[in-house]
Coordinates of C-alpha atoms in Angstrom, one line a residue:
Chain A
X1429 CA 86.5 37.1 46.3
X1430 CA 87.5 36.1 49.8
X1431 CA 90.0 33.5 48.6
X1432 CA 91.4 35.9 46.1
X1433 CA 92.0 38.1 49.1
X1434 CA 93.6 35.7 51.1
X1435 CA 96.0 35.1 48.0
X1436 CA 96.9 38.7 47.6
X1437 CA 97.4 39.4 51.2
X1438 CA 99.9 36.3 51.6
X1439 CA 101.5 37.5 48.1
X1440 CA 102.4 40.8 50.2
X1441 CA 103.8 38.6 53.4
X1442 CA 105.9 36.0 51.3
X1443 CA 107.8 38.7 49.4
X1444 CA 108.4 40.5 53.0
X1445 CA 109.9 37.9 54.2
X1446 CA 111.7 37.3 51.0
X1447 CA 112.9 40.8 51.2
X1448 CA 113.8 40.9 54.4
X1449 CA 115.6 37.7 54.4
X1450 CA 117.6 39.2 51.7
X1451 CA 118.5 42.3 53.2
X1452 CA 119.4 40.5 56.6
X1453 CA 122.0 38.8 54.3
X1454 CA 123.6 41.9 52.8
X1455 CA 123.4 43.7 56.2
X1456 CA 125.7 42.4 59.2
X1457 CA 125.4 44.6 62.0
X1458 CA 122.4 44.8 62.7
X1459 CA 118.7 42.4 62.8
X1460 CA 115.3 43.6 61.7
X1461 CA 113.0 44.1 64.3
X1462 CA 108.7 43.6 63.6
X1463 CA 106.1 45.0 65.5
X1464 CA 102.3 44.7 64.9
X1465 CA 99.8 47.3 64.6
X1466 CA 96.0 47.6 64.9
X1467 CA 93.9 50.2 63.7
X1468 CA 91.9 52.0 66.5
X1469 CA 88.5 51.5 67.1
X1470 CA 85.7 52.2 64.1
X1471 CA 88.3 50.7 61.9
X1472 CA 89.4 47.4 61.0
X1473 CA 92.6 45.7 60.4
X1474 CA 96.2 46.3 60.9
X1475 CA 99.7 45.7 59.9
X1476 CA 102.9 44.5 60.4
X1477 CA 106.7 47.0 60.1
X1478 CA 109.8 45.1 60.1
X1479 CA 112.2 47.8 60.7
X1480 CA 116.2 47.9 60.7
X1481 CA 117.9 50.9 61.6
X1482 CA 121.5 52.0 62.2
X1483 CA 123.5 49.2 60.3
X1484 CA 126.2 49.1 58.4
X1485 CA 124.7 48.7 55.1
X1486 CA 120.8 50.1 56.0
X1487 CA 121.1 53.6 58.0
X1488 CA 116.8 53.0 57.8
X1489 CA 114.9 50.5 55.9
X1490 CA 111.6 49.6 56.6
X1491 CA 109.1 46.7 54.7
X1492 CA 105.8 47.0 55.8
X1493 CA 102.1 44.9 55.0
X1494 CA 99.6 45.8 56.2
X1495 CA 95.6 44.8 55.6
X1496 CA 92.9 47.1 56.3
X1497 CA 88.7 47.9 56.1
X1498 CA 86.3 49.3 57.3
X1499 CA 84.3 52.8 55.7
X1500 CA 86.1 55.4 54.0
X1501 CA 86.5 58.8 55.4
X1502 CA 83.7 60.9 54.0
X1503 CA 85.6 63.5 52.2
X1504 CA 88.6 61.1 51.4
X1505 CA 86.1 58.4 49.8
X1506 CA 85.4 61.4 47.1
X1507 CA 89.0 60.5 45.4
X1508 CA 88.7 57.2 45.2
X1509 CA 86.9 55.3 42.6
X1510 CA 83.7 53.3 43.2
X1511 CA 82.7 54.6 46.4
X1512 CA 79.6 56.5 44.8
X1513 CA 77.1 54.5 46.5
X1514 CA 79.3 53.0 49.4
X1515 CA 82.3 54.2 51.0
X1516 CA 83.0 50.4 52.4
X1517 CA 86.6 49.2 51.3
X1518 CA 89.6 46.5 51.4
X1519 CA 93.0 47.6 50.6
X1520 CA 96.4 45.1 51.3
X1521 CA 99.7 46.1 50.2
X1522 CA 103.6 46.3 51.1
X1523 CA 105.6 48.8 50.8
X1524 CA 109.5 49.2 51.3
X1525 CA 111.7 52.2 51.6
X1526 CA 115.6 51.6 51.8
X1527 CA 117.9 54.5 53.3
X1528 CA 121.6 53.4 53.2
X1529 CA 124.1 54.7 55.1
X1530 CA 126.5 54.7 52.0
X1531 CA 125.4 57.5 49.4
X1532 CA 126.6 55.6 46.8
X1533 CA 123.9 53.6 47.3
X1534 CA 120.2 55.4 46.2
X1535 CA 117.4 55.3 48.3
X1536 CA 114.9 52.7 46.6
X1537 CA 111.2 52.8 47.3
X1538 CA 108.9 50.1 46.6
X1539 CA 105.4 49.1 46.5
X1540 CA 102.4 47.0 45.0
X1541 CA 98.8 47.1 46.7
X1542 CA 95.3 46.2 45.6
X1543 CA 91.8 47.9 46.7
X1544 CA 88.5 47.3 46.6
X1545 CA 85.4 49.4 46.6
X1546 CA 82.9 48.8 44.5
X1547 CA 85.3 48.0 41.9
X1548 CA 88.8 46.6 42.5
X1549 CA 92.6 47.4 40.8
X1550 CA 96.0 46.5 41.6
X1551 CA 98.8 49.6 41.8
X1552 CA 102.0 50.3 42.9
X1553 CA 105.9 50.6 41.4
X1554 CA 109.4 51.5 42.3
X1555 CA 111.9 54.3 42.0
X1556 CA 115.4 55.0 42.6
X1557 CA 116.6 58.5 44.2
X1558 CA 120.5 58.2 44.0
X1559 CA 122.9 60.7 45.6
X1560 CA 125.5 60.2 43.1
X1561 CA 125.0 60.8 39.4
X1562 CA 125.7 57.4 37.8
X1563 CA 124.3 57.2 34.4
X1564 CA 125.7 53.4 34.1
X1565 CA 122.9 52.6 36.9
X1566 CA 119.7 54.5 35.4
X1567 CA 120.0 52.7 32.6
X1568 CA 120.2 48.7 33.8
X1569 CA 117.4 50.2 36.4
X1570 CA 115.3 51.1 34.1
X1571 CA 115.9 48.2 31.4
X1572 CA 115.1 45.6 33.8
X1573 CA 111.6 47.6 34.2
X1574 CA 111.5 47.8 30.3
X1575 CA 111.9 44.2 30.1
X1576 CA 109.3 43.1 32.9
X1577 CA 106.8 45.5 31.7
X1578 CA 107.1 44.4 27.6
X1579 CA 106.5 40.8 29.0
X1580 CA 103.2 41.9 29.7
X1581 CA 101.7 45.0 27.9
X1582 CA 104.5 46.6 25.2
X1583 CA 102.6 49.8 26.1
X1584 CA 103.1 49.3 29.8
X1585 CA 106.7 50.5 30.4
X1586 CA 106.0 54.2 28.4
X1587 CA 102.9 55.0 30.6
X1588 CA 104.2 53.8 34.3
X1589 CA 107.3 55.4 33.5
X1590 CA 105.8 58.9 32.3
X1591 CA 102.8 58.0 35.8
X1592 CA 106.7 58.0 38.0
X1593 CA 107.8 61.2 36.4
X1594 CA 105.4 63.2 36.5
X1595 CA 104.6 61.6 40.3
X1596 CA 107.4 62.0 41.8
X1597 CA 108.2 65.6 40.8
X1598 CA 109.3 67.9 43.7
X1599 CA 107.0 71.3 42.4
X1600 CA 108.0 73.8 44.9
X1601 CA 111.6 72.9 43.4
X1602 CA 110.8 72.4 40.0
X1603 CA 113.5 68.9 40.1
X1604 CA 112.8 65.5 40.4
X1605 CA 112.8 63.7 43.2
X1606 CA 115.6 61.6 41.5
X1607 CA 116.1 59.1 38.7
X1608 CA 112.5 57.6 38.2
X1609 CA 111.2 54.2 37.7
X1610 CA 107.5 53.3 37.2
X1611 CA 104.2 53.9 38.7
X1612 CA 100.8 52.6 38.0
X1613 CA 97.4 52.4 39.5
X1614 CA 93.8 51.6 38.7
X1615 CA 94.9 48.4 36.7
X1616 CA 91.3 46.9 37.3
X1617 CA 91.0 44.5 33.8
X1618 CA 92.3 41.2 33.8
X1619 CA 93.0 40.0 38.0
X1620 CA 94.7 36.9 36.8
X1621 CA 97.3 38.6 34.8
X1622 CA 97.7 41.9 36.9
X1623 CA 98.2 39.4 40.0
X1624 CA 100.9 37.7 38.1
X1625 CA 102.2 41.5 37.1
X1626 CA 101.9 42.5 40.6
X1627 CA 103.9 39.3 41.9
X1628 CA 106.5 39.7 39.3
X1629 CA 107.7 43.3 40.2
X1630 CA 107.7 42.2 43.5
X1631 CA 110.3 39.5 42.6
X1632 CA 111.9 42.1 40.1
X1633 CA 112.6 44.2 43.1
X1634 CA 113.6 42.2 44.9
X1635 CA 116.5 40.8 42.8
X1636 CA 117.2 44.1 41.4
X1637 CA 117.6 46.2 44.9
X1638 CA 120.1 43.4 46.3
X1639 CA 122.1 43.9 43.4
X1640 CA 122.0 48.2 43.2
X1641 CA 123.1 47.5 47.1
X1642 CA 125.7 45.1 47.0
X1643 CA 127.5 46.7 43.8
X1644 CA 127.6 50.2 45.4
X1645 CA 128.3 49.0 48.9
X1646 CA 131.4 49.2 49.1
X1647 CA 132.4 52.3 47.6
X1648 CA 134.4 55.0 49.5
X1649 CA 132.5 58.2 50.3
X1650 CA 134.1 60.7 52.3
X1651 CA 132.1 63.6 54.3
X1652 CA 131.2 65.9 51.6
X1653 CA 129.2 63.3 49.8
X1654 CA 127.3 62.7 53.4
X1655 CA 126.3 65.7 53.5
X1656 CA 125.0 66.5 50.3
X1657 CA 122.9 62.6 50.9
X1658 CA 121.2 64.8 54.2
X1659 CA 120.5 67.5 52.1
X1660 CA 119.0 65.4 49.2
X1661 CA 117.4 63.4 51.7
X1662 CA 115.8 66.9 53.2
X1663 CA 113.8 66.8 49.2
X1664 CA 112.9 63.2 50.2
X1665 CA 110.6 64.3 53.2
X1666 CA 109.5 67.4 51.4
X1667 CA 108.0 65.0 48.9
X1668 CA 106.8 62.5 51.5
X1669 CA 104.9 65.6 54.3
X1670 CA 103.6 67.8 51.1
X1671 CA 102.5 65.4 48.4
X1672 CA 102.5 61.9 48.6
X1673 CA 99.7 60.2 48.1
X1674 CA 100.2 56.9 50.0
X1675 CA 101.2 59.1 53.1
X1676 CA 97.5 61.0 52.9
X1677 CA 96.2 57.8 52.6
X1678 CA 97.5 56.3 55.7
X1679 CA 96.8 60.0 57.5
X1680 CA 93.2 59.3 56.1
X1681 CA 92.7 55.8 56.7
X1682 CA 93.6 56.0 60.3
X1683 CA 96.8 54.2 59.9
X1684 CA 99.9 53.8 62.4
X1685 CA 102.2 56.9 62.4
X1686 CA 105.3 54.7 62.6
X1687 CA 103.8 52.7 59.9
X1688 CA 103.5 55.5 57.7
X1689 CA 106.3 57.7 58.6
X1690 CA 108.7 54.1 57.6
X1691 CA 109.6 56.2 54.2
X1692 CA 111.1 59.3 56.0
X1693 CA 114.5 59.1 55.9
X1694 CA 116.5 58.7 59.4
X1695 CA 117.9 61.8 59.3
X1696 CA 117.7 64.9 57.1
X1697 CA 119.5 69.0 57.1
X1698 CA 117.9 71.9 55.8
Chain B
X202 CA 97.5 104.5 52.1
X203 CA 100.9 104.5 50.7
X204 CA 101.9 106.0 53.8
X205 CA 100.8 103.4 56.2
X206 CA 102.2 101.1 53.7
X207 CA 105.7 102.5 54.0
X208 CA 105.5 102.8 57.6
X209 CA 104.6 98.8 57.8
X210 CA 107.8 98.0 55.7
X211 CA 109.7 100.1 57.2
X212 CA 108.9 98.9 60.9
X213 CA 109.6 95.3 59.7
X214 CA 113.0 96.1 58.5
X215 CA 113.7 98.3 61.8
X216 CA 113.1 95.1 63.7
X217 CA 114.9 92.8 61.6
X218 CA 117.8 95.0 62.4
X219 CA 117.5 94.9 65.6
X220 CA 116.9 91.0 65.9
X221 CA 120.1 90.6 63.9
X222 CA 122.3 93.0 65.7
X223 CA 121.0 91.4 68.9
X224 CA 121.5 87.9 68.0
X225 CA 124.8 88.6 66.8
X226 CA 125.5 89.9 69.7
X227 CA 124.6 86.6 71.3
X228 CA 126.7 84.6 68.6
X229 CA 130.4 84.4 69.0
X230 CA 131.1 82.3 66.0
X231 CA 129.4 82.9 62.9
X232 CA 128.0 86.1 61.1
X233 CA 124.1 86.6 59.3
X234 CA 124.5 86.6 55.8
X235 CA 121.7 88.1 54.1
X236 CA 120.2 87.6 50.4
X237 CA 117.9 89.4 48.4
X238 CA 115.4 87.7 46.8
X239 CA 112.6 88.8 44.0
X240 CA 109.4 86.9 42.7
X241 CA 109.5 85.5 39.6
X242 CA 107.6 86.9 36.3
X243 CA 104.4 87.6 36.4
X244 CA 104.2 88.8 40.5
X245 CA 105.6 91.8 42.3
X246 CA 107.8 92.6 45.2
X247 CA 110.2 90.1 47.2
X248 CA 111.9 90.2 50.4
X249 CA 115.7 89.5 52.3
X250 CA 116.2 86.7 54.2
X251 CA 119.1 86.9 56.6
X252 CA 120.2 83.6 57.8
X253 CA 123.0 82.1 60.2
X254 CA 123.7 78.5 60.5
X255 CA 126.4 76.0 62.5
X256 CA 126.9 78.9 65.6
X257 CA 128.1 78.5 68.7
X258 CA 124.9 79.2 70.0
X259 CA 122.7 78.9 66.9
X260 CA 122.6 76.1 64.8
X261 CA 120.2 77.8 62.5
X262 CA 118.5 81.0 62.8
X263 CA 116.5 82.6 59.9
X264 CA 115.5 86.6 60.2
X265 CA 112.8 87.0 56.9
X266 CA 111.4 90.2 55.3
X267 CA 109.3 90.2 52.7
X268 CA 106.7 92.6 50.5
X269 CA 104.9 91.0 48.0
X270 CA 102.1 92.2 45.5
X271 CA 99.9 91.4 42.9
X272 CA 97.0 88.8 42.1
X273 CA 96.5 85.5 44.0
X274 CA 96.2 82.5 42.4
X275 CA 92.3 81.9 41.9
X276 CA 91.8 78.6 43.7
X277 CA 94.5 80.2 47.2
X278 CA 92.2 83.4 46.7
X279 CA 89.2 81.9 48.0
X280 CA 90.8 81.1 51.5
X281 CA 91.3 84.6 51.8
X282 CA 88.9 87.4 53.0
X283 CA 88.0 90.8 50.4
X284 CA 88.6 88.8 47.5
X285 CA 85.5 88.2 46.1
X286 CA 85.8 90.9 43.5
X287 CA 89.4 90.7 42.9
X288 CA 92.4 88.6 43.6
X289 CA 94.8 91.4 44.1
X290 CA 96.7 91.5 47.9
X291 CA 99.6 93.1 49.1
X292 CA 101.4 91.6 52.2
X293 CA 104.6 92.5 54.6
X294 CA 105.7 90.7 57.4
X295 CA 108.5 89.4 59.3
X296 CA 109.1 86.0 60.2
X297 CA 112.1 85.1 62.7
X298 CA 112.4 81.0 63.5
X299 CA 115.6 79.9 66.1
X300 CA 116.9 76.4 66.3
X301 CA 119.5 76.5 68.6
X302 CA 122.3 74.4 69.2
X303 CA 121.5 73.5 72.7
X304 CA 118.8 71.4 73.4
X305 CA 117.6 73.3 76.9
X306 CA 117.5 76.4 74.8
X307 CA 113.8 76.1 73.3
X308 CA 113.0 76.3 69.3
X309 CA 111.5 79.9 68.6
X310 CA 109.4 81.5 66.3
X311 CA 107.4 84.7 65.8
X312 CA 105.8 86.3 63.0
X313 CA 104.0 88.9 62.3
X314 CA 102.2 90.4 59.2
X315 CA 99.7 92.6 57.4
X316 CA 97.8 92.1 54.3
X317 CA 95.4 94.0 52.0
X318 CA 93.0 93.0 50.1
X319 CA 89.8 95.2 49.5
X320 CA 90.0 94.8 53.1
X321 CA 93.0 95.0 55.1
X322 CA 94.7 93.2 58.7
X323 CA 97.3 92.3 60.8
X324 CA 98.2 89.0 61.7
X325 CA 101.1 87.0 63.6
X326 CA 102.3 85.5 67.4
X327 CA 104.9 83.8 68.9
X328 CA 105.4 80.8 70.5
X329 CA 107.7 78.1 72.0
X330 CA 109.1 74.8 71.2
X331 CA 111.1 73.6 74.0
X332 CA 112.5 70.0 74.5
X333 CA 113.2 69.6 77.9
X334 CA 110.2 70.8 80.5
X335 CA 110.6 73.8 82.0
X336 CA 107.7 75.0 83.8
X337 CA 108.9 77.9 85.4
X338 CA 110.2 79.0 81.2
X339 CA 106.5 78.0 79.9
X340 CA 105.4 80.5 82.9
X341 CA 107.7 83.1 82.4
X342 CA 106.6 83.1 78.7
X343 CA 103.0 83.3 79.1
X344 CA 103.2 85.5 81.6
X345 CA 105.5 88.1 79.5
X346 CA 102.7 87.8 76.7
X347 CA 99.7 88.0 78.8
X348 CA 101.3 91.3 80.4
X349 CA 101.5 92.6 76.8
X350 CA 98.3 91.6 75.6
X351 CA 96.6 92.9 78.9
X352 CA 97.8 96.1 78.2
X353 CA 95.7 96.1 74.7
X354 CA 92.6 94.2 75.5
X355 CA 91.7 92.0 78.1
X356 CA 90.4 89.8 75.9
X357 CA 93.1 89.6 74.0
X358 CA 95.5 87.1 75.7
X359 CA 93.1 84.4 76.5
X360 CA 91.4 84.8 73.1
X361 CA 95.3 84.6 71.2
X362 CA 96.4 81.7 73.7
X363 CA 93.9 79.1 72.4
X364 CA 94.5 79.9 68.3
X365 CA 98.2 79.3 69.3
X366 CA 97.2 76.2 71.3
X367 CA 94.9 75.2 68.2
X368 CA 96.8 76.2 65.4
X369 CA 100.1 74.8 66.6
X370 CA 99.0 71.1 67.3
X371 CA 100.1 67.8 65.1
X372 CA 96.8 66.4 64.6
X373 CA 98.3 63.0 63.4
X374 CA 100.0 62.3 66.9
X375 CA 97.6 64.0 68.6
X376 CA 99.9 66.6 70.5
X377 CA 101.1 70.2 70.8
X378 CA 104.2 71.7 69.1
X379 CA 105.7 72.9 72.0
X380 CA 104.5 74.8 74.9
X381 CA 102.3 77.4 72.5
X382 CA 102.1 81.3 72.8
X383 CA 100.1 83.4 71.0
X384 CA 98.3 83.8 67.8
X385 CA 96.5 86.3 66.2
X386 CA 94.7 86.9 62.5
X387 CA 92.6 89.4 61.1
X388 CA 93.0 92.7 63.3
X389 CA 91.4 95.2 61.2
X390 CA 89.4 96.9 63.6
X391 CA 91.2 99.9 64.8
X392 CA 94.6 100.4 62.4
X393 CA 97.0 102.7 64.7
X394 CA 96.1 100.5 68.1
X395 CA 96.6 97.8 66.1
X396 CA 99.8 98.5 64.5
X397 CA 101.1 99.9 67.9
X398 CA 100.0 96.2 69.2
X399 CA 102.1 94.9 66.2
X400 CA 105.7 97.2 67.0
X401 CA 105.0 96.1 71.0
X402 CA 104.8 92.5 70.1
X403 CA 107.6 93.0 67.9
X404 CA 110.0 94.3 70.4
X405 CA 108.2 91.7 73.2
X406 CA 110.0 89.1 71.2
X407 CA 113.2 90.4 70.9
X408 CA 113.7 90.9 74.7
X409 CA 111.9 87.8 75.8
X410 CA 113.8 85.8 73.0
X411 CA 116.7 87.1 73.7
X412 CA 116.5 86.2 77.9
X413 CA 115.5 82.7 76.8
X414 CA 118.5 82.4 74.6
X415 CA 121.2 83.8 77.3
X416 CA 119.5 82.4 80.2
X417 CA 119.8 78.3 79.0
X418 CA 122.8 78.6 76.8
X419 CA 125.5 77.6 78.9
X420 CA 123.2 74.8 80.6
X421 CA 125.3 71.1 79.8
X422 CA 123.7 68.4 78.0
X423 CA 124.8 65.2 76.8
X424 CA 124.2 62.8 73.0
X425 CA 121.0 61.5 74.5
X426 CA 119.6 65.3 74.9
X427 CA 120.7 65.9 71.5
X428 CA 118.9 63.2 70.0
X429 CA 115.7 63.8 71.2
X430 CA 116.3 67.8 70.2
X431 CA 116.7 66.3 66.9
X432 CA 113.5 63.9 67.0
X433 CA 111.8 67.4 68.2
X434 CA 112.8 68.8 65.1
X435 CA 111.2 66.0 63.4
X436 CA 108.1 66.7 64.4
X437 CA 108.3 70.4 63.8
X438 CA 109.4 69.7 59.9
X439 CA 106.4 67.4 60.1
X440 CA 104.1 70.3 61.4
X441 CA 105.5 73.2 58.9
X442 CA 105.2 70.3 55.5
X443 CA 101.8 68.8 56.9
X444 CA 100.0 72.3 58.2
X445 CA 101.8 75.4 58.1
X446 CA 99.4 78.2 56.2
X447 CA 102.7 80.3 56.2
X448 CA 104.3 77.5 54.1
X449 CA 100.9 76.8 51.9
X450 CA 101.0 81.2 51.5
X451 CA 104.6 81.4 50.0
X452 CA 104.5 78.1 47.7
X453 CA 101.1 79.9 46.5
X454 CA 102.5 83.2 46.2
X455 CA 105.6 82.1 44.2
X456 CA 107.9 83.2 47.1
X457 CA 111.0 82.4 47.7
X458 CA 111.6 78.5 48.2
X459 CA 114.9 79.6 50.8
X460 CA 113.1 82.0 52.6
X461 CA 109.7 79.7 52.9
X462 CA 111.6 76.9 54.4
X463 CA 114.1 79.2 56.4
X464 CA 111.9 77.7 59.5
X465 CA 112.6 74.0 59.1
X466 CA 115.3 72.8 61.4
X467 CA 119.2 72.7 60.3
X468 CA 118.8 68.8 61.0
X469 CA 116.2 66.2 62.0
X470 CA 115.6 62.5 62.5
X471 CA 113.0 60.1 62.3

């Protein structure tokens, strides 16, 4: 298993830097900046955020890895699978969140991850919260996930899309948080062809998100359309401080704040 | 018991009154506007929120009233005392939260409440957000609250200081709110003293609020002031999503999704 490890981990630094080699291209004004983070003591491993804020194109978009180990939380190991007899565990990922200054442009969140306890599964997805209704855009966002996911399982793209729906639902507002995608977790079946899954959606991302930018980019906003981007970005924390999962993780799992907090959005009104 | 019931409501709406027609006197600029709101099917009661935002002096203030009645949810019950036999409650309170426009004026709030179940208590403090130090403010605070409490019990202030200090502290960066207050939960010991303390603590606040506001509000400050006033207010949103039992009560009690999040900040950045 070590080797596999060592594959997935550099799986999640590759398409980092693949990402953020792409996003350094669209954005002009300003560079990413990484910084490195270990866990504190009791716990092992770390991370890396590469961070760009205040451009022209990003307002906030973070990519973050990170690898970490160690024992479970007592009361956290109780949610996660295969820690009945141990609550020892691996877990590697990336995660990106994009905040563009433009609100033409949606916010687009990404991530892939895989964990092991006593058994092991790969999870993840992506999901698009636009400002702007644009109807035109759901659809090739979502047919380029149909078509990824059919190349795999034909019953994939029905169940990670229902997973993002019913996921990333706002409750307290009875809305959604915006215009979907897919989510999945536990896939724990076949490693060689979830690896491949996992490494495909990371390149499908990739590809796709540079394209969403660069078409919307461009467009004239004026100040009204701002402002209703702060207020819809006010849902986006609500969802991030009172449900998500990956952020209760990371509270759990003794992770790094600014690590974590990467998928707030830079600036919000309530 | 209908009586004492009556008088509760009744004191809360005094006070909101009084708030309002003393912050407006404060504001220059911009009026309260104030909305009714009633729960949904199903539960009883509802409450008035009266709000003013993008002041002169405040950039959001929020002035909430609110009865509600019924059953609790089964699973929220349990958290709460006298419900072993039944879920049924009744609750009135006021809840007042400032975020002013200038950053050397400090972020208030101050709440106070009483709820019946098969038994029945008041609950509620203030306290103090501040973004620039201010020693001889923190001082003047405590000492105005400790001078109130004293006159109840001696044990009070001491007793009230550290819940404040405990409740209001952001265990994931391992720091305070702000520069605390008091806290208080669960007076149901001696009901006149006790509702006296509540009308005393009611009108402390709106003197001692009202000084704080006049006395810093013409104090200059500059961008750089203003963005860490608004990183402040990050970390308060954080605290209210994250923690706040106030937050957790109203999302469990079906109330009012304007009035629960009247106390997050007008704007924030992370």
């Amino acid at each position: 298993m070590l080797n596999k490890k060592k594959e997935i981990e550099n799986w999640f630094r590759c398409l980092r830097d693949l990402i953020c080699q792409e996003y350094s291209n669209i954005e002009s004004k300003k560079k990413f900046k990484k910084k490195k983070w270990n866990r504190k003591k009791k716990s092992l491993g770390g991370g890396e955020i590469a961070m760009l804020r205040d451009g022209k194109t990003f307002e906030k978009v973070g990519v973050n890895i990170s690898t970490v180990y160690g024992k479970f939380d007592r009361i956290f190991a109780r949610q996660i699978p295969g820690t009945s007899k141990s609550n020892k565990f691996w877990a590697s990922g990336i995660s990106v969140v994009v905040h563009p200054k433009n609100p033409h442009v949606p916010s687009l969140h990404f991530n892939t991850r895989y964990i092991e306890t006593s058994k092991g599964w790969f999870g993840g997805g992506m999901d698009m919260t636009p400002n702007v209704k644009n109807l035109a855009l759901k659809k090739k966002f979502h047919d380029e996930l149909k078509f990824l996911c059919n190349s795999y399982d034909k019953k994939y793209y029905n169940e990670f899309k229902k997973n993002c729906d019913k996921y990333f639902f706002l409750h307290h507002r009875n809305e959604p948080r915006g215009d979907g995608g897919i989510f999945f977790d536990y896939l724990d079946k076949d490693w060689i062809k979830h690896f491949n899954f996992i490494k495909d959606i990371g390149l499908c991302y990739l590809l796709l998100s540079s394209k969403i930018i660069r078409s919307n980019n461009t467009k004239k906003w004026n100040k009204k359309l701002k402002e209703y981007q702060l207020k819809k970005r006010a849902k986006y924390t609500e969802f991030n401080l009172l449900y998500d999962r990956g952020t209760k993780f990371g509270l759990s799992t003794d992770g790094n704040l600014e690590a974590i907090f990467m998928s707030l959005p830079p600036s919000a009104k309530w």
